[in-house]
Short mmCIF file of C-alpha atoms and ligand atoms in Angstrom, two decimals:
data_model
loop_
_atom_site.label_atom_id
_atom_site.label_comp_id
_atom_site.label_asym_id
_atom_site.label_seq_id
_atom_site.Cartn_x
_atom_site.Cartn_y
_atom_site.Cartn_z
CA MET K 21 121.28 70.93 50.92
CA LYS K 22 121.00 74.25 52.70
CA GLY K 23 124.18 76.25 52.25
CA PHE K 24 126.85 76.95 54.82
CA SER K 25 129.50 79.61 54.95
CA CYS K 26 132.15 80.60 57.48
CA SER K 27 132.44 84.12 56.05
CA GLY K 28 130.29 87.24 56.14
CA GLN K 29 128.06 85.68 58.79
CA VAL K 30 126.53 86.83 62.08
CA ILE K 31 127.27 83.96 64.44
CA LEU K 32 125.96 83.69 67.99
CA ILE K 33 127.67 81.15 70.25
CA SER K 34 126.25 80.28 73.65
CA GLY K 35 128.90 78.81 75.93
CA GLY K 36 131.41 80.98 74.10
CA SER K 37 133.47 81.90 77.17
CA GLN K 38 135.50 78.66 77.09
CA GLY K 39 135.91 75.23 75.59
CA LEU K 40 134.31 74.37 72.27
CA GLY K 41 132.30 77.59 72.05
CA GLU K 42 135.40 79.73 72.43
CA SER K 43 137.16 77.56 69.88
CA PHE K 44 134.41 78.17 67.32
CA ALA K 45 134.62 81.92 68.01
CA LYS K 46 138.39 81.86 67.43
CA ARG K 47 137.89 80.09 64.10
CA PHE K 48 135.19 82.48 62.93
CA VAL K 49 137.03 85.62 64.01
CA GLN K 50 140.65 84.67 63.28
CA GLY K 51 140.10 82.09 60.55
CA GLU K 52 142.28 79.78 62.69
CA ASN K 53 143.02 76.48 60.86
CA SER K 54 140.67 77.53 58.10
CA GLY K 55 143.39 77.49 55.49
CA SER K 56 142.50 80.97 54.33
CA SER K 57 142.75 84.20 56.25
CA ASP K 58 139.78 85.70 54.45
CA ASP K 59 137.60 83.02 55.98
CA THR K 60 136.11 85.54 58.37
CA ASN K 61 134.56 88.97 57.93
CA ASN K 62 132.10 87.57 60.47
CA LYS K 63 130.40 89.24 63.36
CA VAL K 64 130.65 86.81 66.27
CA ILE K 65 128.65 87.18 69.47
CA ILE K 66 129.83 85.01 72.38
CA VAL K 67 127.36 84.54 75.21
CA SER K 68 127.67 83.08 78.70
CA ARG K 69 126.72 83.99 82.27
CA SER K 70 130.07 85.39 83.36
CA GLU K 71 131.23 88.70 81.83
CA SER K 72 134.74 88.27 83.21
CA LYS K 73 135.05 84.84 81.56
CA LEU K 74 133.82 86.35 78.30
CA GLN K 75 136.38 89.16 78.48
CA LYS K 76 139.16 86.64 79.15
CA ALA K 77 137.95 84.61 76.17
CA CYS K 78 138.23 87.72 73.96
CA GLU K 79 141.84 88.11 75.09
CA ARG K 80 142.58 84.46 74.26
CA ILE K 81 140.87 84.82 70.89
CA GLY K 82 143.19 87.74 70.28
CA VAL K 83 140.90 90.59 69.26
CA ASP K 84 139.36 93.42 71.26
CA GLY K 85 135.87 92.28 72.15
CA ILE K 86 133.10 94.82 72.60
CA SER K 87 130.06 94.36 74.82
CA LEU K 88 126.71 94.16 73.06
CA GLU K 89 125.53 97.21 75.00
CA GLN K 90 128.52 99.22 73.73
CA TYR K 91 127.97 97.92 70.22
CA VAL K 92 124.32 99.04 70.38
CA GLN K 93 125.44 102.49 71.50
CA GLY K 94 127.54 102.54 68.34
CA LYS K 95 130.81 103.03 70.25
CA ASP K 96 134.02 101.92 68.47
CA GLN K 97 132.16 99.33 66.50
CA ASN K 98 134.32 100.04 63.44
CA LYS K 99 137.58 100.13 65.41
CA ASN K 100 136.77 96.75 66.90
CA GLY K 101 136.82 94.98 63.55
CA ASN K 102 140.19 93.34 62.90
CA GLU K 103 142.05 93.55 59.61
CA ASN K 104 139.63 91.29 57.76
CA GLY K 105 136.61 93.11 59.09
CA ALA K 106 135.67 90.54 61.70
CA CYS K 107 134.12 91.75 64.90
CA LEU K 108 133.83 90.06 68.29
CA VAL K 109 130.94 91.01 70.57
CA TYR K 110 130.30 89.53 74.01
CA HIS K 111 127.15 89.47 76.10
CA SER K 112 126.60 88.18 79.62
CA CYS K 113 123.27 86.35 79.67
CA ASP K 114 121.95 83.36 81.60
CA ILE K 115 120.15 81.67 78.73
CA SER K 116 118.31 79.34 81.12
CA SER K 117 116.10 82.43 81.64
CA TYR K 118 113.71 82.90 78.71
CA THR K 119 113.19 86.60 79.39
CA SER K 120 116.96 87.16 79.38
CA VAL K 121 117.22 85.52 75.96
CA GLU K 122 114.36 87.68 74.65
CA ALA K 123 116.06 90.81 76.01
CA MET K 124 119.30 89.76 74.32
CA PHE K 125 117.55 89.37 70.98
CA ALA K 126 115.95 92.80 71.40
CA LEU K 127 119.48 94.24 71.66
CA LEU K 128 120.62 92.13 68.70
CA ARG K 129 117.74 93.42 66.59
CA LYS K 130 118.52 97.01 67.61
CA SER K 131 122.14 96.56 66.48
CA GLU K 132 121.20 94.64 63.32
CA LEU K 133 123.00 91.57 64.67
CA ILE K 134 120.24 88.98 64.33
CA PRO K 135 122.33 85.83 63.79
CA THR K 136 122.54 83.80 60.59
CA GLN K 137 123.89 80.86 62.65
CA VAL K 138 123.31 80.01 66.35
CA TYR K 139 125.69 77.51 68.04
CA MET K 140 124.18 76.20 71.31
CA CYS K 141 127.38 75.09 73.03
CA ALA K 142 126.22 75.88 76.59
CA GLY K 143 126.09 72.67 78.59
CA GLY K 144 128.03 70.43 80.89
CA SER K 145 127.88 67.40 83.14
CA ILE K 146 128.45 66.42 86.77
CA PRO K 147 129.12 62.69 86.49
CA LYS K 148 128.09 60.94 89.73
CA LEU K 149 125.83 58.07 90.77
CA PHE K 150 122.25 59.30 90.75
CA VAL K 151 121.66 59.07 94.51
CA ASP K 152 124.92 60.96 95.19
CA LEU K 153 123.70 64.03 93.26
CA THR K 154 122.39 67.02 95.22
CA PRO K 155 119.00 68.55 94.32
CA GLU K 156 120.87 71.58 92.92
CA GLU K 157 123.04 69.36 90.72
CA LEU K 158 119.95 67.52 89.44
CA GLN K 159 118.31 70.83 88.51
CA ASN K 160 121.57 72.16 87.05
CA GLY K 161 121.69 69.25 84.60
CA ILE K 162 118.24 70.14 83.28
CA THR K 163 118.75 73.90 83.03
CA MET K 164 122.32 73.86 81.71
CA ASN K 165 121.80 71.18 79.08
CA TYR K 166 118.16 71.41 78.04
CA THR K 167 116.52 74.66 79.14
CA THR K 168 119.38 76.70 77.62
CA ALA K 169 118.86 74.98 74.24
CA VAL K 170 115.05 75.26 74.39
CA ASN K 171 115.11 78.98 75.18
CA LEU K 172 117.75 79.92 72.64
CA SER K 173 116.29 77.82 69.81
CA HIS K 174 112.74 79.05 70.52
CA VAL K 175 113.67 82.74 70.42
CA SER K 176 115.98 82.15 67.43
CA LEU K 177 113.16 80.55 65.45
CA LYS K 178 110.85 83.42 66.37
CA HIS K 179 113.52 85.68 64.79
CA ASN K 180 113.75 83.42 61.75
CA VAL K 181 117.40 82.42 62.28
CA PRO K 182 118.16 80.17 59.27
CA HIS K 183 120.67 77.75 60.86
CA LEU K 184 120.53 76.28 64.37
CA LEU K 185 123.29 74.04 65.70
CA PHE K 186 122.53 71.91 68.75
CA PHE K 187 125.19 70.13 70.81
CA SER K 188 124.14 66.78 72.21
CA SER K 189 126.66 64.01 73.03
CA GLU K 190 127.55 60.42 72.23
CA VAL K 191 125.82 59.48 75.47
CA ALA K 192 122.55 60.29 73.70
CA PHE K 193 123.05 57.04 71.74
CA PHE K 194 124.31 55.03 74.74
CA PRO K 195 123.49 56.42 78.19
CA PHE K 196 125.50 54.69 80.88
CA ILE K 197 126.34 54.63 84.61
CA GLY K 198 127.47 57.98 86.04
CA TYR K 199 125.72 60.21 83.49
CA SER K 200 122.21 60.39 85.01
CA GLN K 201 122.49 64.17 85.43
CA TYR K 202 123.40 64.62 81.77
CA ALA K 203 122.55 61.81 79.31
CA PRO K 204 118.72 62.12 79.57
CA LEU K 205 119.00 65.82 78.71
CA LYS K 206 121.30 65.21 75.76
CA GLN K 207 118.78 62.63 74.50
CA SER K 208 116.08 65.29 74.94
CA ILE K 209 118.02 67.61 72.64
CA ARG K 210 118.04 64.85 70.03
CA SER K 211 114.29 64.45 70.39
CA LEU K 212 113.69 68.21 70.10
CA VAL K 213 115.84 68.33 66.95
CA SER K 214 113.73 65.60 65.29
CA VAL K 215 110.51 67.53 65.96
CA LEU K 216 111.94 70.89 64.87
CA ARG K 217 113.18 69.40 61.59
CA GLN K 218 109.58 68.43 60.80
CA GLU K 219 108.16 71.78 61.88
CA HIS K 220 110.86 73.93 60.24
CA SER K 221 111.95 72.07 57.12
CA ASP K 222 112.97 75.45 55.64
CA LYS K 223 115.67 75.88 58.28
CA ARG K 224 118.98 74.07 58.60
CA ILE K 225 119.04 72.24 61.93
CA THR K 226 122.33 70.55 62.78
CA CYS K 227 122.83 68.23 65.74
CA VAL K 228 126.35 67.42 66.91
CA TYR K 229 127.10 64.39 69.11
CA PRO K 230 130.67 65.02 70.28
CA GLY K 231 132.85 62.42 71.90
CA ASN K 232 135.28 63.47 74.61
CA PHE K 233 137.33 66.60 74.01
CA GLN K 234 139.57 68.64 76.27
CA SER K 235 137.97 71.70 77.83
CA GLU K 236 137.52 73.38 81.18
CA GLY K 237 134.23 71.50 81.52
CA TYR K 238 135.86 68.18 80.71
CA ASP K 239 138.53 68.76 83.35
CA LEU K 240 135.84 69.65 85.90
CA GLU K 241 133.65 66.62 85.17
CA ASN K 242 136.60 64.27 85.58
CA MET K 243 136.89 65.37 89.20
CA THR K 244 133.62 63.63 90.12
CA LYS K 245 133.46 60.98 87.36
CA PRO K 246 133.26 57.41 88.79
CA SER K 247 136.04 55.12 87.55
CA ILE K 248 133.50 52.81 85.89
CA THR K 249 132.24 55.76 83.83
CA LYS K 250 135.80 56.54 82.72
CA GLU K 251 136.30 52.85 81.88
CA ILE K 252 133.19 52.63 79.69
CA GLU K 253 133.93 55.89 77.85
CA GLY K 254 137.55 54.89 77.35
CA PRO K 255 137.21 54.31 73.57
CA SER K 256 136.34 58.01 73.16
CA HIS K 257 139.81 59.47 73.56
CA PRO K 258 139.71 63.22 74.28
CA VAL K 259 140.86 65.33 71.33
CA THR K 260 141.53 69.07 71.59
CA ALA K 261 138.59 71.45 71.32
CA ALA K 262 140.11 72.82 68.10
CA GLU K 263 140.30 69.32 66.56
CA CYS K 264 136.71 68.67 67.58
CA ARG K 265 135.63 72.01 66.13
CA ASP K 266 137.42 71.45 62.81
CA LYS K 267 135.81 68.00 62.42
CA ILE K 268 132.40 69.55 63.04
CA ILE K 269 132.94 72.39 60.55
CA SER K 270 134.17 70.06 57.81
CA SER K 271 131.11 67.82 58.37
CA ILE K 272 128.81 70.83 58.12
CA ASN K 273 130.64 71.90 54.94
CA TRP K 274 129.92 68.41 53.57
CA GLY K 275 126.20 69.03 54.17
CA LEU K 276 125.93 66.67 57.14
CA ASP K 277 123.58 67.59 59.97
CA GLU K 278 123.92 64.50 62.16
CA ILE K 279 127.55 64.84 63.19
CA THR K 280 129.86 62.75 65.37
CA THR K 281 133.47 63.63 66.14
CA ASP K 282 135.19 60.27 66.60
CA SER K 283 134.93 56.74 65.24
CA ILE K 284 133.19 55.27 68.27
CA GLY K 285 130.60 58.02 67.96
CA TRP K 286 129.96 57.03 64.35
CA ILE K 287 129.51 53.39 65.41
CA LEU K 288 127.12 54.37 68.19
CA MET K 289 125.14 56.53 65.77
CA ALA K 290 125.09 53.69 63.21
CA CYS K 291 123.67 51.34 65.86
CA ASP K 292 121.02 53.89 66.78
CA GLN K 293 118.32 52.99 64.26
CA GLY K 294 114.61 53.57 63.96
CA PHE K 295 112.53 56.61 63.02
CA ASN K 296 113.69 60.08 62.02
CA LYS K 297 116.93 58.54 60.80
CA HIS K 298 116.13 58.26 57.12
CA ASN K 299 117.47 61.52 55.87
CA THR K 300 120.85 61.43 54.26
CA LYS K 301 122.50 63.63 56.81
CA GLN K 302 124.99 61.31 58.47
CA PHE K 303 128.39 60.23 57.20
CA MET K 304 128.17 57.21 54.85
CA PHE K 305 124.49 56.86 55.78
CA ILE K 306 123.54 53.70 53.80
CA PHE K 307 126.73 51.97 54.95
CA SER K 308 126.00 53.06 58.55
CA TRP K 309 122.51 51.54 58.40
CA ILE K 310 123.90 48.23 57.18
CA ILE K 311 126.76 48.22 59.68
CA GLY K 312 124.38 49.25 62.45
CA ALA K 313 121.91 46.46 61.67
CA ILE K 314 124.69 43.85 61.63
CA LEU K 315 126.28 45.15 64.84
CA ASN K 316 122.92 45.24 66.60
CA ILE K 317 122.40 41.51 66.10
CA THR K 318 126.01 40.45 66.63
CA VAL K 319 128.45 42.63 68.60
CA VAL K 320 126.13 44.87 70.65
CA PRO K 321 124.51 42.02 72.68
CA ILE K 322 127.96 40.67 73.51
CA TYR K 323 129.27 44.14 74.37
CA MET K 324 126.32 44.76 76.67
CA LEU K 325 127.12 41.52 78.55
CA ILE K 326 130.72 42.69 78.92
CA CYS K 327 129.50 46.11 80.10
CA LYS K 328 127.18 44.45 82.65
CA PHE K 329 130.12 42.41 83.96
CA GLN K 330 132.32 45.53 84.16
CA ILE K 331 129.67 47.27 86.27
CA TYR K 332 129.20 44.16 88.46
CA GLN K 333 132.95 43.95 89.09
CA TRP K 334 133.14 47.68 89.87
CA LYS K 335 130.30 47.47 92.39
CA LYS K 336 131.85 44.42 94.00
CA ASN K 337 135.25 46.12 94.36
CA LYS K 338 133.56 49.31 95.56
CA ASN K 339 131.79 47.46 98.37
CA THR K 340 134.82 45.50 99.53
N1 NDP R 17 133.86 68.28 76.68
C1 NDP R 17 133.37 67.14 76.29
O1 NDP R 17 134.01 66.07 76.40
C2 NDP R 17 132.01 67.07 75.68
C3 NDP R 17 131.15 68.17 75.68
N2 NDP R 17 129.92 68.06 75.08
C4 NDP R 17 129.02 69.21 75.02
O2 NDP R 17 129.62 70.22 74.20
C5 NDP R 17 129.26 71.52 74.69
C6 NDP R 17 130.52 72.33 74.98
O3 NDP R 17 131.28 71.56 75.89
P1 NDP R 17 132.55 72.22 76.64
O4 NDP R 17 133.28 73.12 75.72
O5 NDP R 17 133.26 71.10 77.31
O6 NDP R 17 131.79 73.12 77.74
P2 NDP R 17 132.41 73.84 79.04
O7 NDP R 17 131.82 73.18 80.24
O8 NDP R 17 133.87 73.98 78.93
O9 NDP R 17 131.76 75.30 78.91
C7 NDP R 17 130.36 75.45 79.05
C8 NDP R 17 130.00 76.84 78.62
O10 NDP R 17 128.60 77.05 78.78
C9 NDP R 17 128.39 78.29 79.46
N3 NDP R 17 127.12 78.19 80.18
C10 NDP R 17 126.77 77.27 81.09
N4 NDP R 17 125.53 77.50 81.54
C11 NDP R 17 125.08 78.60 80.91
C12 NDP R 17 123.88 79.36 80.96
N5 NDP R 17 122.87 79.03 81.76
N6 NDP R 17 123.77 80.45 80.17
C13 NDP R 17 124.79 80.80 79.35
N7 NDP R 17 125.96 80.13 79.25
C14 NDP R 17 126.09 79.05 80.02
C15 NDP R 17 129.62 78.45 80.36
O11 NDP R 17 129.91 79.79 80.67
P3 NDP R 17 129.42 80.47 82.08
O12 NDP R 17 129.85 79.58 83.19
O13 NDP R 17 130.10 81.81 82.07
O14 NDP R 17 127.93 80.59 81.97
C16 NDP R 17 130.71 77.92 79.42
O15 NDP R 17 131.11 78.95 78.55
C17 NDP R 17 128.40 71.27 75.94
O16 NDP R 17 127.04 71.31 75.56
C18 NDP R 17 128.78 69.85 76.35
O17 NDP R 17 127.72 69.20 77.04
C19 NDP R 17 129.48 66.90 74.48
C20 NDP R 17 130.30 65.80 74.46
C21 NDP R 17 131.61 65.82 75.05
C1 VSD R 18 129.70 47.99 68.94
C2 VSD R 18 129.67 48.24 70.41
C3 VSD R 18 130.81 49.13 70.87
C4 VSD R 18 130.41 49.86 72.12
C5 VSD R 18 131.52 50.75 72.62
C6 VSD R 18 130.92 51.70 73.66
C7 VSD R 18 131.88 52.83 73.97
C8 VSD R 18 131.11 53.96 74.63
C9 VSD R 18 131.87 55.28 74.51
C10 VSD R 18 131.01 56.40 75.00
C11 VSD R 18 131.74 57.72 74.96
C12 VSD R 18 130.91 58.80 75.61
C13 VSD R 18 131.60 60.14 75.55
C14 VSD R 18 130.77 61.13 76.33
C15 VSD R 18 131.31 62.53 76.16
C16 VSD R 18 130.53 63.46 77.06
O1 VSD R 18 129.47 63.87 76.73
C17 VSD R 18 131.12 63.77 78.40
N1 VSD R 18 132.53 64.13 78.29
C18 VSD R 18 130.35 64.91 79.05
O2 VSD R 18 130.82 66.15 78.63
#
């Protein structure tokens, strides 16, 4: 089991200007909910497209952030550590652009901030029926959810980053109506992770499949989400981003690298069988295989009939 520590690390978080990414940054800088205040002494770099959002995130996290450019120039870098030596750096970068990610890593190398852990939290969904999506929204789903992860993981591996953390979703196990702009890309992340684990067995590669959790992105997606989509995902009750984060960190501490954040996610992952599943990286893995096999021949066929009827009823009511 490759080790994991929440202290003395250099941690880069894409999507760190809000939601889950910001919540990870708060934990790694402040030691929030960690049970020990010395659980930091980390250098945390939060990355997103909007500098103003990043600066606001630093305020919410509660320490003076410093831009990567300033850090490179050596300004105030000592003053910006808080009492336990943690340091929060922010960098505005559209990681859907490969050259921007390369330029960012050049700055990181210059400032001796090549990460020991990279959290790829950037992502988001616009739940709508497929034909209702605009061409821009279709492209946005690909760039925001897949291209960002491809670029950041590729450059990170070229810089020999020892631990990559990808963020997929429960919909990767069960894509359903309303998530056409999102689910295929979260499945693609899962596929990429399987290949990278074979090509880089010396690295730790974690894949998280969160269920619903409260965030700015979650609030936004609910504005366009069809009612049938909300109905189907009902069993995944939204927890807070901090609760989701703490579940993820405790799973990583346990040595797990296939991580879900609620019980329905565990069931969906258990039912997802086949190849590349035979490492012991998911919670209660032998039990999950047995449960998954039984559910696949008993409950799942019945559930899928119920789901089909739900969709039929929704379409009928929609057209009346
Ligand atoms: N919330 C939920 O219920 C669930 C979320 N997830 C996944 O978890 C992850 C975090 O979710 P959540 O906290 O809700 O996300 P949010 O939508 O709240 O935040 C997304 C973050 O990604 C950043 N971002 C988006 N595009 C880019 C880009 N091209 N380059 C750099 N940064 C970018 C945004 O900042 P900016 O706009 O400044 O670029 C923002 O900080 C996502 O991958 C999401 O798909 C999975 C399951 C459930
Ligand atoms: C044994 C059979 C039982 C089947 C029950 C099926 C229940 C499905 C729950 C799916 C939840 C999906 C959450 C998606 C979160 C997400 O990624 C979005 N919030 C986008 O951000």
